[in-house]
Each structure stands twice: as C-alpha cells, then as structure tokens.
C-alpha cells in the first residue's frame, strides 16, 4: 500500500474548500459522496485513487469536522458498518488492484451494502471449523453450505465469505476467502428473530452458488489469514471508534439524569459516576488504538477494546433500566407488524428506547467474537499466558468429529 505523509491538516482543509466550491453539499447526496471519494477525502489514509490521499489516519477528523460544519451529507456508517469496518480493510490488504477499484467506491458511498458470511451452525467461536464447501470448476467455484447470524444480509449486495476448499488438510490450512454476490442464483436469505423482537440478522443458504475466481480474495488455501485481517478490524470497528466525550449510551443515561431530578438517588449518583469514568477511559483507549492504527494493522488490543465496550454497554443500559423503573419496560416493537417485517437497516442505540438498548446490548458480548474468546486472545497474545490445548491442530478437517 502506498503511504505518503506529505498531506497535512492545512492541505486537507484546502482540499475540502475546493470540494465544497465545486460540489454543492446541499445538492444530490450520492453525487456529493462520490465527488468526496474521488477527491481523496473519504478515508484519507487510503491510497490515492481509492478514496484517500495516503495521509496519516488521525487527520480524518479534520476532513469530517470541516464537512460537517458545512452541512455536507455523511456516508451513514451505521448502515454500512460491515463494509467500512471489515470488508474494506480486507479488500485493501488482500485484494487485487482491479478488486479494490471495483468494490471500494460503492462500498464507501453506501451504494453497495456488504455483509459477513462467516459463522455457521457448527462454527462460530471456532470459525476455522466451518464446512461450507467451495469446489473449483474451471474459472469459477461452486459453493454449498449454510451460514448463520448474518447481519444485514437482507440489505446486502455483496458478502465477504469464508469457505472450505480442501477438507484433506488441517482446518486452518484448507480455507479460501471470496466476495460473494448476494444476488447470485442459489443465495437464499431467511430472517432470524432476535431478543429485540426484530430480525436484523439472517440465515443464509448457499446452494450451487457460482462465484467467479476473480472474486477470490487472497490465495487458494489462505482464507484463514485473510479472515484474520477481517476479524482484527471487526473488533476495532465495534470497540475502538472515535467518539466525542459523553456520547453513545452513556449520553442517553446522563441526559435522563439531568432532566429527571425525581429519579436521582445517592446510590444512583455513585453508579453513574463510575460508569461515566469507565466510558471516558474506554473512549480514550479507543483514541489510543486509532493512533496505533495510523502506523500499522490492528493488533490484539482491539480485542480488549471490544470486550470493554460490550461489558460497559450492557452495564450502562442495565443502569438506565433501573433508573427509569417501570417506565423503561414500555417497549413498542412487539406490538406492531410482524417480526419478519421488522428488518432494521441499522443498529442505532440512541434513536431507540431504553428497553431496546438493554435488549440489543445483550448481543454485544457475542457478535464480533464472544467475551470468553476475547479473554482467551488477551490472555495468550497480550499477557503471554499458556494457550488452550489444541488437539485438532494437525488433524485433517475431514477427520474431525462433527
Ligand atoms: C447480534 C449478532 C450479530 C452477528 N452478526 C454476524 C454476522 O454478520 N456475520 C457472521 O458471520 N456472524 C455474526 N454473528 C455471529 C457471532 O460472530 C457468533 O455468534 C460468535 O462468534 C459465537 O459463535 P457461536 O454463536 O457459534 O457460539 P459458540 O462458539 O458455540 O459458543 C457458545 C459459548 O461457548 C463459549 N466458548 C466457545 N469456545 C470457547 C473457548 N475456547 N473458551 C471459552 N469459551 C468458549 C462462547 O464464548 C459462548 O459463550 C453475530 C452474532 C450476533 C449475536
């Protein structure tokens, strides 16, 4: 990847001025986002030609702040979070030039939503156990299998997909990574109901789906390494975002605290203070993580951020429920429509009720790697403690008990 450190904050501000002079931020939203991408102001640390300028990553806020002040549209990162947080960095590192040019622009503008076809009924935490088969047929691969818990599959145009291409070698060695066209014949998306009452994720059945070899990311058999890039970035995307002080769920509960003096108690005050401080510590850790990212790929620190985020979000949403008492039990989403038609296009904690926040936060300690698995990663890779015994390391995948 190209890296230029020659673009500084003033240079970026000048480029933003030029973009605003040439493209009306109040005009067509998509046209503006496309122009922003083409000006290298989408993700400034990406290479020129791919929405960036090879600038230091931490200068992104210079662009974002200037454009927000001018009332320019943003690219709605919640709806396209999987594309931005996971697919894009994977395509950037492992894709060919052709693949990067084809996929990154519509991904960033939100024209094409991406989902992640990783988990299977028998392969979640142990992702390398997966059994979805891809068999080569001339210039294509024929894919058969079932994926599960696929967020946003009902909205997605593309998926990142990990498959088994060689069952005769140990599980980590026989996997290959693809981009899958979700509109291809044989891709079937079925809603799965969540504790919130909605169906934000899905089962995805793949039956004789033909994937051209040109959609392969990385070498045949190298899918595990490519998937590691995705997973490392996933943890940072979930847990290490740059956020202003007192934002997210802690902002919602602080607002209630300020506006509703009748709910306050000394014990509640102590608890809120404790959670606020924890949220601030996590926010600052996230900032440090992003600074580290400016000089390299995410490391296992992202796992610590994701673990803390999940724990804190559950604690804060639980506190909000206690604070509001019966009032918090009012929950609107069960009463109207059927669950299969309630298919959110984004997980938006702040736009929803305290009841929703509490229920949806339960998934935070499962999605993107469970808290138990993240603790294992921290123990082994950060603290250097002895690893779990891995008895299946050298056994061919086909001989593993299923
Ligand atoms: C809201 C939500 C959205 C999701 N979106 C997606 C998506 O878009 N795409 C996708 O591919 N997947 C998605 N997932 C799936 C998610 O990544 C998996 O659920 C997760 O990796 C756990 O896998 P599992 O459900 O198979 O549980 P299992 O792996 O069966 O784990 C069950 C329990 O055992 C524990 N456990 C397992 N192994 C160990 C171990 N070695 N040491 C200690 N404890 C262990 C786990 O921590 C867990 O508590 C989503 C999940 C949720 C909840």
Short mmCIF file of C-alpha atoms and ligand atoms in Angstrom, two decimals:
data_model
loop_
_atom_site.label_atom_id
_atom_site.label_comp_id
_atom_site.label_asym_id
_atom_site.label_seq_id
_atom_site.Cartn_x
_atom_site.Cartn_y
_atom_site.Cartn_z
CA UNK A 1 0.00 0.00 0.00
CA UNK A 2 1.22 3.49 -0.87
CA UNK A 3 1.89 5.78 2.06
CA UNK A 4 2.52 9.49 1.73
CA UNK A 5 2.95 11.62 4.81
CA UNK A 6 3.02 14.83 2.75
CA UNK A 7 -0.64 15.80 3.17
CA UNK A 8 -1.05 17.83 6.35
CA UNK A 9 -4.09 19.32 8.09
CA UNK A 10 -3.91 22.62 6.18
CA UNK A 11 -3.61 20.77 2.90
CA UNK A 12 -6.70 18.75 3.75
CA UNK A 13 -8.69 21.85 4.72
CA UNK A 14 -7.78 23.40 1.37
CA UNK A 15 -8.97 20.27 -0.43
CA UNK A 16 -12.23 20.34 1.48
CA UNK A 17 -12.73 24.00 0.47
CA UNK A 18 -12.16 23.05 -3.14
CA UNK A 19 -14.62 20.15 -2.93
CA UNK A 20 -17.26 22.43 -1.40
CA UNK A 21 -16.65 25.08 -4.08
CA UNK A 22 -17.11 22.56 -6.88
CA UNK A 23 -19.93 20.42 -5.42
CA UNK A 24 -22.99 21.71 -3.61
CA UNK A 25 -23.20 19.93 -0.24
CA UNK A 26 -26.96 20.59 -0.22
CA UNK A 27 -27.40 19.02 -3.67
CA UNK A 28 -27.64 15.37 -4.62
CA UNK A 29 -26.37 13.31 -1.69
CA UNK A 30 -24.86 10.44 -3.66
CA UNK A 31 -23.21 12.73 -6.20
CA UNK A 32 -21.58 14.65 -3.34
CA UNK A 33 -20.31 11.47 -1.68
CA UNK A 34 -18.90 10.20 -4.97
CA UNK A 35 -17.12 13.51 -5.52
CA UNK A 36 -15.75 13.37 -1.98
CA UNK A 37 -14.41 9.87 -2.63
CA UNK A 38 -12.84 10.95 -5.92
CA UNK A 39 -11.20 13.91 -4.16
CA UNK A 40 -9.44 11.51 -1.79
CA UNK A 41 -11.42 12.80 1.20
CA UNK A 42 -13.41 9.65 2.00
CA UNK A 43 -10.85 7.85 4.20
CA UNK A 44 -7.75 9.97 3.96
CA UNK A 45 -5.30 7.21 4.88
CA UNK A 46 -6.35 5.07 1.88
CA UNK A 47 -4.22 5.33 -1.27
CA UNK A 48 -4.84 7.96 -3.95
CA UNK A 49 -7.41 6.72 -6.45
CA UNK A 50 -9.18 4.68 -3.79
CA UNK A 51 -10.82 7.45 -1.81
CA UNK A 52 -7.74 8.58 0.08
CA UNK A 53 -4.54 10.59 -0.11
CA UNK A 54 -2.17 8.35 1.81
CA UNK A 55 -2.41 10.87 4.66
CA UNK A 56 -2.00 10.00 8.35
CA UNK A 57 -5.17 8.33 9.56
CA UNK A 58 -5.64 10.65 12.51
CA UNK A 59 -6.20 13.58 10.12
CA UNK A 60 -9.56 12.11 9.12
CA UNK A 61 -11.28 14.22 11.77
CA UNK A 62 -10.01 17.41 10.07
CA UNK A 63 -12.00 16.46 6.96
CA UNK A 64 -15.03 15.13 8.84
CA UNK A 65 -15.29 18.23 11.03
CA UNK A 66 -14.94 20.67 8.12
CA UNK A 67 -17.55 18.86 6.05
CA UNK A 68 -19.95 18.53 8.97
CA UNK A 69 -19.61 22.28 9.64
CA UNK A 70 -20.55 22.94 6.01
CA UNK A 71 -23.66 20.76 6.36
CA UNK A 72 -22.37 18.14 3.91
CA UNK A 73 -24.01 14.69 3.97
CA UNK A 74 -22.17 11.85 5.70
CA UNK A 75 -21.99 8.31 4.35
CA UNK A 76 -24.20 6.81 7.07
CA UNK A 77 -21.62 4.48 8.56
CA UNK A 78 -24.11 2.58 10.72
CA UNK A 79 -25.92 1.06 7.78
CA UNK A 80 -22.67 0.25 6.03
CA UNK A 81 -20.65 -0.63 9.11
CA UNK A 82 -19.66 -4.13 8.00
CA UNK A 83 -18.45 -2.82 4.65
CA UNK A 84 -16.48 0.03 6.18
CA UNK A 85 -15.20 -1.75 9.24
CA UNK A 86 -14.43 -5.19 7.87
CA UNK A 87 -14.80 -5.69 4.11
CA UNK A 88 -12.90 -2.55 3.09
CA UNK A 89 -9.70 -3.12 5.11
CA UNK A 90 -9.67 -6.74 3.94
CA UNK A 91 -10.08 -5.77 0.28
CA UNK A 92 -7.42 -3.11 0.69
CA UNK A 93 -4.85 -5.54 2.10
CA UNK A 94 -5.65 -8.72 0.17
CA UNK A 95 -7.48 -7.54 -2.96
CA UNK A 96 -6.03 -7.01 -6.41
CA UNK A 97 -5.97 -3.50 -7.90
CA UNK A 98 -8.95 -4.47 -10.02
CA UNK A 99 -10.93 -5.67 -6.97
CA UNK A 100 -10.11 -2.54 -4.99
CA UNK A 101 -11.26 -0.30 -7.83
CA UNK A 102 -14.45 -2.32 -8.34
CA UNK A 103 -15.59 -2.55 -4.75
CA UNK A 104 -14.28 0.25 -2.55
CA UNK A 105 -16.05 3.28 -4.04
CA UNK A 106 -19.67 1.97 -3.95
CA UNK A 107 -18.90 0.43 -0.55
CA UNK A 108 -17.85 3.78 0.91
CA UNK A 109 -20.71 5.76 -0.59
CA UNK A 110 -23.22 3.19 0.66
CA UNK A 111 -24.46 2.33 -2.84
CA UNK A 112 -23.50 -1.27 -2.11
CA UNK A 113 -24.02 -2.70 1.38
CA UNK A 114 -21.82 -5.60 2.50
CA UNK A 115 -22.49 -8.43 4.95
CA UNK A 116 -20.26 -11.07 6.53
CA UNK A 117 -20.85 -14.76 5.76
CA UNK A 118 -18.55 -16.28 8.38
CA UNK A 119 -20.49 -18.03 11.20
CA UNK A 120 -22.10 -21.41 10.63
CA UNK A 121 -24.32 -23.57 12.86
CA UNK A 122 -21.25 -25.62 13.87
CA UNK A 123 -18.59 -22.94 13.54
CA UNK A 124 -18.88 -19.69 15.50
CA UNK A 125 -16.12 -19.18 18.05
CA UNK A 126 -14.23 -21.94 16.28
CA UNK A 127 -14.57 -20.30 12.89
CA UNK A 128 -11.88 -22.49 11.37
CA UNK A 129 -14.19 -25.49 11.79
CA UNK A 130 -16.51 -24.21 9.05
CA UNK A 131 -17.82 -26.61 6.43
CA UNK A 132 -19.28 -24.51 3.61
CA UNK A 133 -17.65 -26.08 0.56
CA UNK A 134 -16.25 -24.33 -2.48
CA UNK A 135 -15.27 -26.63 -5.33
CA UNK A 136 -13.38 -25.34 -8.34
CA UNK A 137 -15.00 -25.66 -11.78
CA UNK A 138 -12.82 -24.04 -14.44
CA UNK A 139 -12.89 -20.27 -13.82
CA UNK A 140 -15.49 -20.47 -11.07
CA UNK A 141 -16.15 -22.00 -7.69
CA UNK A 142 -19.37 -23.84 -6.80
CA UNK A 143 -20.36 -23.08 -3.23
CA UNK A 144 -22.71 -25.09 -0.99
CA UNK A 145 -23.40 -24.62 2.70
CA UNK A 146 -25.23 -22.69 5.40
CA UNK A 147 -24.27 -19.53 7.23
CA UNK A 148 -25.99 -18.07 10.27
CA UNK A 149 -26.40 -14.81 12.24
CA UNK A 150 -25.67 -12.82 9.10
CA UNK A 151 -26.39 -9.19 9.99
CA UNK A 152 -27.79 -7.11 7.15
CA UNK A 153 -27.83 -9.97 4.61
CA UNK A 154 -31.30 -8.75 3.62
CA UNK A 155 -29.82 -5.39 2.60
CA UNK A 156 -26.52 -6.56 1.22
CA UNK A 157 -25.37 -6.56 -2.36
CA UNK A 158 -22.06 -8.26 -1.50
CA UNK A 159 -20.72 -10.54 1.23
CA UNK A 160 -17.32 -11.48 2.50
CA UNK A 161 -17.37 -15.26 2.60
CA UNK A 162 -15.04 -17.90 4.02
CA UNK A 163 -15.28 -21.43 2.61
CA UNK A 164 -13.57 -24.80 2.84
CA UNK A 165 -11.72 -25.65 -0.35
CA UNK A 166 -9.54 -28.51 0.90
CA UNK A 167 -11.03 -30.87 3.54
CA UNK A 168 -7.98 -33.14 3.47
CA UNK A 169 -5.68 -30.72 5.31
CA UNK A 170 -5.93 -29.38 8.91
CA UNK A 171 -8.76 -26.92 9.38
CA UNK A 172 -6.80 -23.66 9.25
CA UNK A 173 -5.00 -24.61 6.04
CA UNK A 174 -7.88 -25.59 3.74
CA UNK A 175 -9.93 -22.39 3.64
CA UNK A 176 -10.40 -19.83 0.87
CA UNK A 177 -11.92 -16.35 1.06
CA UNK A 178 -14.28 -14.80 -1.51
CA UNK A 179 -16.54 -11.88 -2.18
CA UNK A 180 -19.99 -13.31 -2.85
CA UNK A 181 -22.61 -11.59 -4.97
CA UNK A 182 -25.75 -11.76 -2.82
CA UNK A 183 -27.96 -11.50 -5.92
CA UNK A 184 -26.41 -14.63 -7.49
CA UNK A 185 -28.73 -17.62 -8.08
CA UNK A 186 -28.65 -20.05 -5.14
CA UNK A 187 -28.25 -17.41 -2.39
CA UNK A 188 -31.26 -17.57 -0.07
CA UNK A 189 -31.67 -15.18 2.87
CA UNK A 190 -34.10 -16.07 5.67
CA UNK A 191 -34.83 -13.78 8.65
CA UNK A 192 -33.95 -14.80 12.21
CA UNK A 193 -35.81 -13.24 15.11
CA UNK A 194 -33.79 -11.54 17.86
CA UNK A 195 -34.47 -10.80 21.53
CA UNK A 196 -35.44 -7.25 20.47
CA UNK A 197 -38.35 -8.72 18.51
CA UNK A 198 -36.82 -7.70 15.22
CA UNK A 199 -34.96 -9.54 12.50
CA UNK A 200 -31.75 -7.67 11.90
CA UNK A 201 -29.86 -10.83 11.03
CA UNK A 202 -30.45 -13.95 8.96
CA UNK A 203 -29.69 -17.49 7.98
CA UNK A 204 -28.13 -17.66 4.53
CA UNK A 205 -28.34 -20.84 2.48
CA UNK A 206 -25.90 -21.26 -0.40
CA UNK A 207 -26.93 -23.83 -2.98
CA UNK A 208 -24.71 -24.33 -6.01
CA UNK A 209 -23.77 -20.66 -5.97
CA UNK A 210 -21.28 -19.93 -8.73
CA UNK A 211 -18.53 -17.48 -7.72
CA UNK A 212 -16.08 -16.39 -10.41
CA UNK A 213 -12.45 -16.93 -9.45
CA UNK A 214 -11.88 -13.21 -9.95
CA UNK A 215 -13.92 -12.64 -6.77
CA UNK A 216 -11.37 -14.62 -4.70
CA UNK A 217 -9.51 -12.56 -2.09
CA UNK A 218 -6.04 -13.92 -1.45
CA UNK A 219 -4.59 -17.25 -2.48
CA UNK A 220 -6.42 -20.57 -2.51
CA UNK A 221 -5.95 -22.13 0.95
CA UNK A 222 -5.02 -18.79 2.52
CA UNK A 223 -8.53 -17.90 3.70
CA UNK A 224 -7.68 -18.11 7.39
CA UNK A 225 -5.04 -15.40 7.13
CA UNK A 226 -7.39 -13.18 5.13
CA UNK A 227 -10.14 -13.80 7.72
CA UNK A 228 -7.75 -12.72 10.49
CA UNK A 229 -7.46 -9.30 8.83
CA UNK A 230 -11.26 -9.05 8.86
CA UNK A 231 -11.62 -10.17 12.48
CA UNK A 232 -8.92 -7.86 13.83
CA UNK A 233 -10.58 -4.95 12.08
CA UNK A 234 -14.03 -6.08 13.25
CA UNK A 235 -13.01 -5.75 16.88
CA UNK A 236 -11.64 -2.29 16.33
CA UNK A 237 -14.75 -1.32 14.36
CA UNK A 238 -17.03 -2.47 17.20
CA UNK A 239 -14.98 -1.35 20.17
CA UNK A 240 -12.48 1.28 19.13
CA UNK A 241 -14.41 4.01 17.37
CA UNK A 242 -13.54 7.69 17.71
CA UNK A 243 -16.35 9.29 19.68
CA UNK A 244 -16.85 12.62 21.42
CA UNK A 245 -16.84 12.74 25.22
CA UNK A 246 -20.10 11.53 26.78
CA UNK A 247 -21.52 10.01 23.63
CA UNK A 248 -23.25 6.69 22.94
CA UNK A 249 -25.39 5.02 25.58
CA UNK A 250 -23.75 6.92 28.46
CA UNK A 251 -25.01 10.15 26.84
CA UNK A 252 -28.58 8.87 26.86
CA UNK A 253 -28.49 7.96 30.53
CA UNK A 254 -26.77 11.24 31.52
CA UNK A 255 -29.47 13.19 29.72
CA UNK A 256 -32.17 11.36 31.69
CA UNK A 257 -30.23 12.02 34.90
CA UNK A 258 -30.04 15.75 34.21
CA UNK A 259 -33.63 16.13 33.03
CA UNK A 260 -35.33 13.98 35.68
CA UNK A 261 -34.23 15.06 39.18
CA UNK A 262 -37.00 12.95 40.76
CA UNK A 263 -35.19 9.78 39.67
CA UNK A 264 -31.93 10.61 41.41
CA UNK A 265 -30.62 8.74 44.45
CA UNK A 266 -27.17 8.84 46.13
CA UNK A 267 -26.51 5.24 45.11
CA UNK A 268 -27.57 6.04 41.53
CA UNK A 269 -25.22 9.01 41.53
CA UNK A 270 -22.27 6.89 42.59
CA UNK A 271 -23.06 4.28 39.95
CA UNK A 272 -23.50 6.84 37.19
CA UNK A 273 -20.16 8.45 38.09
CA UNK A 274 -18.45 5.07 37.97
CA UNK A 275 -19.94 4.25 34.56
CA UNK A 276 -19.13 7.72 33.19
CA UNK A 277 -15.49 7.38 34.19
CA UNK A 278 -15.34 3.92 32.63
CA UNK A 279 -16.88 5.23 29.42
CA UNK A 280 -14.33 8.02 29.31
CA UNK A 281 -11.45 5.58 29.93
CA UNK A 282 -12.74 3.38 27.10
CA UNK A 283 -13.12 6.38 24.80
CA UNK A 284 -9.53 7.44 25.44
CA UNK A 285 -8.32 3.86 24.95
CA UNK A 286 -10.17 3.88 21.62
CA UNK A 287 -8.37 7.07 20.62
CA UNK A 288 -5.01 5.49 21.50
CA UNK A 289 -5.92 2.43 19.47
CA UNK A 290 -6.68 4.60 16.47
CA UNK A 291 -3.32 6.32 16.83
CA UNK A 292 -1.64 2.90 16.81
CA UNK A 293 -3.61 2.04 13.70
CA UNK A 294 -2.13 5.05 11.97
CA UNK A 295 1.19 3.26 11.97
CA UNK A 296 0.09 -0.31 11.32
CA UNK A 297 -2.56 -3.01 11.35
CA UNK A 298 -4.74 -3.55 14.42
CA UNK A 299 -3.29 -5.92 16.99
CA UNK A 300 -4.89 -7.88 19.83
CA UNK A 301 -5.52 -4.57 21.66
CA UNK A 302 -8.69 -4.34 19.57
CA UNK A 303 -9.97 -7.40 21.42
CA UNK A 304 -9.59 -5.59 24.75
CA UNK A 305 -11.49 -2.58 23.42
CA UNK A 306 -14.29 -4.76 22.07
CA UNK A 307 -14.52 -6.70 25.35
CA UNK A 308 -14.71 -3.49 27.41
CA UNK A 309 -17.23 -1.93 25.04
CA UNK A 310 -19.58 -4.93 25.36
CA UNK A 311 -19.32 -5.03 29.14
CA UNK A 312 -19.83 -1.29 29.52
CA UNK A 313 -22.74 -1.06 27.08
CA UNK A 314 -24.57 -3.79 28.98
CA UNK A 315 -23.85 -2.14 32.34
CA UNK A 316 -24.98 1.31 31.16
CA UNK A 317 -28.17 0.06 29.51
CA UNK A 318 -28.92 -2.01 32.65
CA UNK A 319 -28.42 1.06 34.85
CA UNK A 320 -30.75 3.08 32.63
CA UNK A 321 -33.46 0.45 33.11
CA UNK A 322 -33.03 0.52 36.89
CA UNK A 323 -33.14 4.30 36.89
CA UNK A 324 -36.37 4.52 34.90
CA UNK A 325 -38.11 1.62 36.67
CA UNK A 326 -41.50 0.57 35.22
CA UNK A 327 -41.30 3.29 32.62
CA UNK A 328 -38.40 1.51 30.94
CA UNK A 329 -40.45 -1.62 30.46
CA UNK A 330 -42.63 0.08 27.86
CA UNK A 331 -41.45 -1.47 24.67
CA UNK A 332 -43.01 -0.61 21.35
CA UNK A 333 -41.52 -3.10 18.95
CA UNK A 334 -43.54 -6.16 19.86
CA UNK A 335 -46.94 -4.69 19.14
CA UNK A 336 -46.94 -3.52 15.53
CA UNK A 337 -46.18 -5.51 12.39
CA UNK A 338 -44.73 -8.98 12.35
CA UNK A 339 -41.17 -9.67 13.40
CA UNK A 340 -40.26 -10.84 9.91
CA UNK A 341 -41.19 -7.44 8.52
CA UNK A 342 -39.27 -5.54 11.18
CA UNK A 343 -35.93 -5.54 9.49
CA UNK A 344 -33.81 -2.64 10.69
CA UNK A 345 -31.24 -1.24 8.32
CA UNK A 346 -29.01 -0.10 11.19
CA UNK A 347 -28.35 -0.73 14.84
CA UNK A 348 -28.97 2.69 16.33
CA UNK A 349 -28.88 2.67 20.12
CA UNK A 350 -29.53 6.37 20.52
CA UNK A 351 -32.56 6.63 18.29
CA UNK A 352 -34.35 3.88 20.22
CA UNK A 353 -35.96 3.31 23.60
CA UNK A 354 -34.11 2.28 26.81
CA UNK A 355 -35.79 -1.15 26.52
CA UNK A 356 -34.34 -1.63 23.06
CA UNK A 357 -30.90 -0.51 24.22
CA UNK A 358 -30.97 -3.02 27.08
CA UNK A 359 -32.09 -5.94 24.90
CA UNK A 360 -29.84 -5.19 21.93
CA UNK A 361 -26.78 -4.73 24.14
CA UNK A 362 -27.02 -8.43 25.05
CA UNK A 363 -25.69 -9.22 21.59
CA UNK A 364 -22.61 -7.03 22.09
CA UNK A 365 -20.84 -9.74 24.08
CA UNK A 366 -21.48 -12.32 21.31
CA UNK A 367 -21.20 -10.50 17.96
CA UNK A 368 -17.68 -9.97 16.65
CA UNK A 369 -16.29 -12.70 18.95
CA UNK A 370 -17.66 -13.62 22.37
CA UNK A 371 -16.23 -12.10 25.53
CA UNK A 372 -14.85 -15.53 26.53
CA UNK A 373 -12.94 -15.83 23.25
CA UNK A 374 -11.63 -12.28 23.54
CA UNK A 375 -10.37 -13.03 27.05
CA UNK A 376 -8.54 -16.03 25.60
CA UNK A 377 -6.92 -13.81 22.97
CA UNK A 378 -5.87 -11.24 25.56
CA UNK A 379 -4.52 -13.97 27.85
CA UNK A 380 -2.49 -15.61 25.10
CA UNK A 381 -1.40 -12.78 22.84
CA UNK A 382 -1.21 -9.80 25.17
CA UNK A 383 -0.32 -11.36 28.52
CA UNK A 384 1.63 -14.31 27.09
CA UNK A 385 -0.15 -16.88 29.28
CA UNK A 386 -0.17 -20.53 28.18
CA UNK A 387 -2.65 -21.24 25.39
CA UNK A 388 -5.56 -23.67 25.37
CA UNK A 389 -4.55 -27.22 24.37
CA UNK A 390 -5.27 -27.58 20.63
CA UNK A 391 -5.66 -31.27 19.93
CA UNK A 392 -7.07 -30.80 16.42
CA UNK A 393 -4.20 -28.69 15.09
CA UNK A 394 -2.65 -31.33 12.86
CA UNK A 395 -5.77 -33.39 12.05
CA UNK A 396 -7.27 -33.13 8.54
CA UNK A 397 -10.62 -31.25 8.68
CA UNK A 398 -12.48 -34.24 7.19
CA UNK A 399 -11.40 -36.44 10.14
CA UNK A 400 -12.56 -34.04 12.85
CA UNK A 401 -15.67 -35.07 14.85
CA UNK A 402 -18.65 -33.05 13.54
C1 LIG B 1 -26.11 -9.56 17.01
C2 LIG B 1 -25.18 -10.51 16.33
C3 LIG B 1 -24.77 -10.25 15.03
C4 LIG B 1 -23.92 -11.15 14.39
N1 LIG B 1 -23.57 -10.87 13.09
C5 LIG B 1 -22.80 -11.75 12.42
C6 LIG B 1 -22.50 -11.53 11.03
O1 LIG B 1 -22.91 -10.51 10.44
N2 LIG B 1 -21.78 -12.44 10.37
C7 LIG B 1 -21.30 -13.56 10.98
O2 LIG B 1 -20.62 -14.33 10.31
N3 LIG B 1 -21.57 -13.82 12.29
C8 LIG B 1 -22.32 -12.95 13.02
N4 LIG B 1 -22.62 -13.19 14.34
C9 LIG B 1 -22.17 -14.46 14.92
C10 LIG B 1 -21.12 -14.33 16.00
O3 LIG B 1 -19.89 -13.96 15.47
C11 LIG B 1 -21.08 -15.70 16.71
O4 LIG B 1 -22.32 -15.86 17.35
C12 LIG B 1 -19.96 -15.78 17.72
O5 LIG B 1 -18.71 -15.82 17.09
C13 LIG B 1 -20.11 -17.00 18.66
O6 LIG B 1 -20.27 -18.17 17.94
P1 LIG B 1 -21.46 -19.22 18.29
O7 LIG B 1 -22.74 -18.43 18.32
O8 LIG B 1 -21.36 -20.35 17.33
O9 LIG B 1 -21.21 -19.72 19.76
P2 LIG B 1 -20.21 -20.91 20.28
O10 LIG B 1 -18.94 -20.75 19.54
O11 LIG B 1 -20.98 -22.18 20.09
O12 LIG B 1 -20.05 -20.54 21.75
C14 LIG B 1 -21.02 -20.84 22.76
C15 LIG B 1 -20.46 -20.37 24.11
O13 LIG B 1 -19.26 -21.10 24.43
C16 LIG B 1 -18.17 -20.20 24.65
N5 LIG B 1 -16.92 -20.76 24.12
C17 LIG B 1 -16.73 -21.35 22.92
N6 LIG B 1 -15.44 -21.72 22.76
C18 LIG B 1 -14.79 -21.34 23.91
C19 LIG B 1 -13.44 -21.43 24.36
N7 LIG B 1 -12.48 -21.97 23.60
N8 LIG B 1 -13.14 -20.91 25.58
C20 LIG B 1 -14.10 -20.34 26.36
N9 LIG B 1 -15.40 -20.24 26.00
C21 LIG B 1 -15.73 -20.73 24.78
C22 LIG B 1 -18.55 -18.94 23.88
O14 LIG B 1 -17.89 -17.81 24.38
C23 LIG B 1 -20.05 -18.90 24.11
O15 LIG B 1 -20.36 -18.31 25.35
C24 LIG B 1 -23.47 -12.31 15.02
C25 LIG B 1 -23.89 -12.59 16.34
C26 LIG B 1 -24.73 -11.70 16.98
C27 LIG B 1 -25.17 -12.01 18.39
#
